[in-house]
Backbone as a printed PyTorch tensor [residue, N CA C, xyz], in Angstrom:
tensor([[[ 49.6660,  44.2160,  90.0950],
         [ 48.8070,  45.1640,  90.2400],
         [ 47.1460,  44.5120,  90.7490]],

        [[ 46.9530,  43.8520,  89.7760],
         [ 45.8530,  42.9630,  90.0640],
         [ 45.9930,  42.1130,  91.3520]],

        [[ 46.6510,  41.8970,  91.9530],
         [ 47.2030,  40.9190,  93.4250],
         [ 46.9650,  42.1540,  94.2730]],

        [[ 47.5440,  43.3700,  93.8190],
         [ 47.5460,  44.3180,  94.9630],
         [ 45.8410,  44.6520,  95.0050]],

        [[ 45.5510,  44.9680,  93.8240],
         [ 43.7080,  45.3360,  94.2050],
         [ 43.1580,  44.5870,  94.8140]],

        [[ 43.4620,  43.1840,  94.5690],
         [ 42.6720,  41.8720,  95.2270],
         [ 43.0420,  41.7910,  96.4720]],

        [[ 44.2210,  42.1440,  97.0400],
         [ 44.4100,  41.8520,  98.5400],
         [ 43.7010,  43.2010,  99.1110]],

        [[ 43.5600,  44.1510,  98.5510],
         [ 42.8460,  45.5590,  99.2920],
         [ 41.3770,  45.5160,  98.9360]],

        [[ 40.9850,  44.8400,  97.9800],
         [ 39.5370,  44.2290,  98.1190],
         [ 39.2330,  43.3020,  98.9590]],

        [[ 40.1990,  42.4120,  99.5180],
         [ 39.5970,  41.5290, 100.4290],
         [ 39.9430,  42.0380, 101.6960]],

        [[ 40.6240,  42.7330, 101.7950],
         [ 40.9980,  43.4390, 103.3720],
         [ 39.7990,  44.6580, 103.4480]],

        [[ 39.2590,  45.0930, 102.4760],
         [ 38.0980,  45.8450, 102.5030],
         [ 36.9490,  44.9330, 102.8360]],

        [[ 36.9020,  43.7620, 102.4400],
         [ 35.6370,  43.2920, 102.6300],
         [ 35.5180,  42.6310, 103.9740]],

        [[ 36.3390,  42.7790, 105.2300],
         [ 36.5650,  42.3400, 106.2320],
         [ 36.0320,  43.5770, 107.5750]],

        [[ 35.4340,  43.1130, 108.7390],
         [ 35.1430,  44.3750, 109.5010],
         [ 36.5230,  44.9730, 109.6950]],

        [[ 37.5480,  44.3970, 110.1660],
         [ 38.9920,  45.2430, 110.4810],
         [ 39.0980,  46.1590, 109.0120]],

        [[ 39.0250,  45.8580, 108.0910],
         [ 39.7020,  46.3690, 106.9510],
         [ 38.6160,  47.8940, 106.9410]],

        [[ 37.2100,  47.6270, 106.9320],
         [ 36.1120,  48.4710, 106.8990],
         [ 36.8500,  49.6990, 107.9670]],

        [[ 37.0500,  49.1200, 109.0750],
         [ 37.3100,  49.9990, 110.2490],
         [ 38.6240,  50.8530, 109.5420]],

        [[ 39.4180,  50.3130, 109.2460],
         [ 40.6070,  50.9130, 108.9760],
         [ 40.7920,  52.0340, 107.9900]],

        [[ 39.8810,  51.4710, 106.9910],
         [ 39.5440,  52.4540, 105.6900],
         [ 38.8990,  53.7830, 106.0510]],

        [[ 37.6100,  52.9560, 106.8130],
         [ 37.0400,  54.5090, 107.4730],
         [ 37.8240,  55.7470, 108.1240]],

        [[ 38.6050,  55.0610, 109.3110],
         [ 39.5800,  55.6080, 109.9030],
         [ 40.7210,  56.4690, 109.3520]],

        [[ 41.0640,  56.1260, 108.0380],
         [ 41.9680,  56.6670, 107.4490],
         [ 41.0690,  58.0140, 106.3230]],

        [[ 39.9990,  57.4610, 106.0190],
         [ 38.9330,  58.4920, 105.3900],
         [ 38.9540,  59.7380, 106.3260]],

        [[ 38.6560,  59.5600, 107.5750],
         [ 38.0940,  60.6590, 108.2010],
         [ 39.3940,  61.5150, 108.7900]],

        [[ 40.3160,  60.6360, 108.7180],
         [ 42.1990,  61.4470, 108.8230],
         [ 42.2380,  62.7100, 107.9150]],

        [[ 41.9910,  62.0970, 106.7760],
         [ 42.0510,  62.5940, 105.4150],
         [ 41.1470,  64.1260, 105.2940]],

        [[ 40.3090,  63.6560, 105.6310],
         [ 39.4930,  64.9110, 105.3790],
         [ 39.3590,  66.0170, 106.4020]],

        [[ 39.1760,  67.3640, 105.9850],
         [ 39.4830,  68.3200, 106.7620],
         [ 38.3190,  68.5080, 106.9530]],

        [[ 38.4580,  68.8500, 108.7020],
         [ 37.1190,  69.4960, 109.4250],
         [ 36.9710,  71.0620, 109.0680]],

        [[ 35.7820,  71.8230, 108.6460],
         [ 35.7170,  72.8270, 108.3240],
         [ 36.0240,  74.1030, 109.4700]],

        [[ 36.7590,  74.8210, 109.4380],
         [ 37.5490,  75.6170, 110.9120],
         [ 36.3170,  76.2500, 111.0200]],

        [[ 36.0080,  76.2230, 112.6590],
         [ 34.6900,  77.1260, 112.9870],
         [ 34.9650,  78.8140, 112.5440]],

        [[ 34.1240,  79.1620, 112.1230],
         [ 33.9650,  80.6420, 111.6880],
         [ 34.2900,  81.4080, 112.8510]],

        [[ 35.2810,  82.3280, 112.8160],
         [ 35.4230,  83.2640, 113.8030],
         [ 34.1510,  84.2550, 114.1190]],

        [[ 33.8780,  84.8330, 115.6350],
         [ 32.7410,  85.6330, 115.4590],
         [ 33.3900,  86.9820, 114.9340]],

        [[ 31.9480,  87.6370, 114.9370],
         [ 32.1490,  89.1770, 114.3050],
         [ 32.5620,  89.9300, 115.5700]],

        [[ 32.9720,  91.2090, 115.1090],
         [ 33.5310,  92.4330, 116.3730],
         [ 31.9660,  92.6050, 116.8830]],

        [[ 31.1140,  92.7060, 115.9940],
         [ 29.4690,  92.8130, 116.8950],
         [ 29.1570,  91.7570, 117.5670]],

        [[ 29.3530,  90.3690, 117.1900],
         [ 29.1720,  89.4780, 118.4020],
         [ 30.1300,  89.4980, 119.7030]],

        [[ 31.2250,  89.7350, 119.4230],
         [ 32.3300,  90.0090, 120.4140],
         [ 31.7860,  90.9670, 121.3350]],

        [[ 31.4950,  92.1680, 120.7480],
         [ 30.8200,  93.3770, 121.6650],
         [ 29.8430,  92.9720, 122.3660]],

        [[ 28.7120,  92.1610, 122.0730],
         [ 27.5630,  91.7970, 122.3390],
         [ 27.7100,  90.7100, 123.7500]],

        [[ 29.0120,  89.7080, 123.6050],
         [ 29.4560,  88.8490, 124.6420],
         [ 30.0060,  89.6230, 125.7780]],

        [[ 30.7840,  90.5750, 125.4240],
         [ 31.5750,  91.1530, 126.4670],
         [ 30.7390,  91.9480, 127.2240]],

        [[ 29.8070,  92.6400, 126.7050],
         [ 28.5590,  93.4600, 127.0910],
         [ 27.7820,  92.5550, 128.0790]],

        [[ 27.3660,  91.4280, 127.8370],
         [ 26.4880,  90.8570, 128.5660],
         [ 27.4160,  90.0950, 129.6790]],

        [[ 28.2120,  90.1020, 129.3520],
         [ 29.2910,  89.5000, 130.5960],
         [ 29.8820,  90.5440, 131.5470]],

        [[ 30.0920,  91.8190, 131.2190],
         [ 29.9290,  92.9960, 131.9180],
         [ 28.5380,  93.0220, 132.8880]],

        [[ 27.5450,  92.9050, 132.2070],
         [ 26.0940,  92.9970, 133.1030],
         [ 26.2600,  92.1130, 133.7560]],

        [[ 26.6730,  91.0040, 133.5060],
         [ 26.5700,  89.7860, 134.6610],
         [ 27.7750,  90.2990, 135.8800]],

        [[ 28.2370,  90.5440, 135.3630],
         [ 29.6480,  90.9340, 136.7970],
         [ 28.9300,  92.2340, 137.5090]],

        [[ 28.1460,  93.1320, 136.6700],
         [ 27.6860,  94.2040, 137.5350],
         [ 26.5880,  93.8520, 138.2330]],

        [[ 25.8620,  92.7800, 137.8780],
         [ 24.7300,  92.3980, 138.6490],
         [ 25.0980,  91.5620, 139.8860]],

        [[ 25.9790,  90.5210, 139.8470],
         [ 26.6850,  90.2080, 141.1350],
         [ 27.3660,  90.8910, 142.0180]],

        [[ 28.1980,  91.9350, 141.4620],
         [ 28.8310,  92.8630, 142.3600],
         [ 28.0360,  93.7320, 143.0080]],

        [[ 26.5440,  94.0400, 142.1850],
         [ 25.5280,  94.3940, 143.0800],
         [ 25.0640,  93.6700, 144.1130]],

        [[ 25.0140,  92.2940, 143.8710],
         [ 24.3930,  92.0790, 145.0120],
         [ 25.2150,  91.8070, 145.8480]],

        [[ 26.5060,  91.3850, 145.8640],
         [ 27.6070,  91.3300, 146.7990],
         [ 27.8650,  92.4880, 147.9540]],

        [[ 27.4840,  93.8730, 146.9080],
         [ 27.8090,  94.9730, 147.6520],
         [ 26.2040,  94.7590, 148.7920]],

        [[ 25.4740,  94.9220, 148.1480],
         [ 24.0840,  94.7530, 149.0480],
         [ 24.0180,  94.1390, 150.1900]],

        [[ 24.6940,  92.9880, 150.2800],
         [ 24.4820,  91.7580, 151.3760],
         [ 25.8390,  92.3560, 152.0410]],

        [[ 26.8380,  93.0190, 151.7710],
         [ 27.9910,  93.3230, 152.5880],
         [ 27.1870,  94.4920, 153.4800]],

        [[ 26.5090,  95.5040, 152.8460],
         [ 25.6170,  96.5730, 153.6110],
         [ 25.1340,  95.9350, 154.6700]],

        [[ 24.0360,  95.1790, 154.2320],
         [ 22.7700,  94.3320, 155.1640],
         [ 23.7370,  93.8010, 156.3010]],

        [[ 24.9570,  93.2240, 155.9430],
         [ 25.8560,  92.5680, 157.0760],
         [ 26.4970,  93.7740, 158.1170]],

        [[ 27.0060,  94.6500, 157.3140],
         [ 27.1770,  96.2490, 157.9140],
         [ 26.0900,  96.6160, 159.1400]],

        [[ 25.1350,  96.5500, 158.5130],
         [ 24.2060,  97.0490, 159.3630],
         [ 23.8800,  96.2400, 160.7610]],

        [[ 23.7000,  95.0540, 160.2490],
         [ 23.2390,  94.0860, 161.1990],
         [ 24.6890,  93.8870, 162.7160]],

        [[ 25.8990,  94.2050, 161.9270],
         [ 27.2190,  94.3710, 162.7940],
         [ 26.9000,  95.5460, 163.7170]],

        [[ 26.5570,  96.5720, 163.2670],
         [ 26.4620,  97.8980, 163.9120],
         [ 25.6100,  97.5820, 164.9970]],

        [[ 24.2250,  96.8670, 164.7790],
         [ 23.1710,  96.9130, 165.6700],
         [ 23.6970,  96.2220, 166.7310]],

        [[ 24.6610,  95.0500, 166.5000],
         [ 25.0350,  94.3190, 167.7990],
         [ 26.2140,  95.1930, 168.3140]],

        [[ 26.8380,  96.0990, 167.4940],
         [ 28.1210,  96.6330, 168.5020],
         [ 26.8600,  97.6820, 169.5680]],

        [[ 26.2270,  98.5830, 168.8700],
         [ 25.3170,  98.9650, 169.9970],
         [ 25.1120,  98.4640, 170.9980]],

        [[ 24.0310,  97.3450, 170.9730],
         [ 23.5850,  96.1400, 171.9930],
         [ 24.8130,  95.8770, 172.8950]],

        [[ 26.0460,  95.7590, 172.4400],
         [ 27.1590,  95.3170, 173.2220],
         [ 27.5230,  96.6460, 174.3080]],

        [[ 27.4280,  97.8700, 173.5900],
         [ 27.6110,  99.0050, 174.4600],
         [ 26.8620,  99.1540, 175.3910]],

        [[ 25.5230,  98.8130, 175.1150],
         [ 24.7040,  99.2130, 176.0700],
         [ 24.8040,  98.0410, 176.9700]],

        [[ 24.9100,  96.9790, 176.9850],
         [ 25.2000,  96.0140, 177.5670],
         [ 26.5000,  96.3440, 178.9850]],

        [[ 27.7050,  96.5990, 178.1920],
         [ 28.8710,  97.0660, 178.8760],
         [ 28.4190,  98.0190, 179.7470]],

        [[ 27.6190,  98.9250, 179.1920],
         [ 27.5720, 100.3920, 180.3040],
         [ 26.5830,  99.6200, 181.3690]],

        [[ 25.4040,  98.9150, 181.0410],
         [ 24.7490,  98.2690, 182.2720],
         [ 25.5920,  97.8120, 183.3950]],

        [[ 26.3830,  96.8820, 182.4730],
         [ 27.4590,  96.1220, 183.4630],
         [ 28.4780,  96.7640, 184.3710]],

        [[ 28.5210,  97.7630, 183.4750],
         [ 29.4630,  98.7510, 184.5230],
         [ 28.7240,  99.4440, 185.5740]],

        [[ 27.3280,  99.8110, 185.4510],
         [ 26.5940, 100.6360, 186.3500],
         [ 26.3530,  99.5920, 187.3850]],

        [[ 26.1970,  98.5870, 187.2310],
         [ 25.9380,  97.4480, 188.0660],
         [ 27.0130,  97.0460, 189.3380]],

        [[ 28.2360,  96.7500, 188.2750],
         [ 29.5100,  96.7130, 188.9820],
         [ 29.7720,  97.8980, 190.1160]],

        [[ 29.4810,  99.0130, 189.6590],
         [ 29.7260, 100.0670, 190.6520],
         [ 28.5280, 100.4810, 191.7150]],

        [[ 27.5760, 100.0680, 191.6330],
         [ 26.6760,  99.5070, 192.5380],
         [ 26.4840,  98.6490, 193.4540]],

        [[ 27.2500,  97.6360, 192.7460],
         [ 27.6730,  96.6020, 193.5630],
         [ 28.7660,  96.9060, 194.7560]],

        [[ 29.5280,  97.5320, 194.1010],
         [ 30.8050,  98.1150, 194.9670],
         [ 30.2450,  99.0210, 195.9440]],

        [[ 29.7020,  99.7330, 195.9190],
         [ 29.0930, 100.6300, 196.5860],
         [ 28.1840, 100.1810, 197.7010]],

        [[ 27.7240,  99.2910, 197.3480],
         [ 26.5910,  98.8560, 197.9920],
         [ 27.5880,  97.7980, 199.5110]],

        [[ 28.3290,  97.0780, 198.8430],
         [ 29.6910,  96.9160, 199.5900],
         [ 30.3050,  97.8000, 200.5260]],

        [[ 30.4780,  98.7730, 200.3670],
         [ 31.1240,  99.6200, 201.1560],
         [ 30.3770, 100.3430, 202.2550]],

        [[ 28.7500, 100.2640, 201.8550],
         [ 27.7120, 101.2230, 202.5300],
         [ 27.4760,  99.9580, 203.6840]],

        [[ 27.2320,  98.8690, 203.2540],
         [ 26.6880,  97.9100, 204.0310],
         [ 28.0690,  97.4910, 205.2710]]])
């Protein structure tokens, strides 16, 4: 028993021995389990998450509405251009037949 205690004491006296002893101590220690959040905390987190999602969804809807408005204006201009072009083609054909 004295020999074993002497060997352990000598091993602990070295750097490698201290590292092994420290790793054994930390492995044996139980870390306290994290406390689970209360129902009120969970509800608050869910509410905050919903608010963030709603805010982002509103901004997406706003951007889509603005994009639709721009596209409607482009379509109106395109229709006007098509009408003017058709009138020009008809005038060119009429002029070609009259000349």
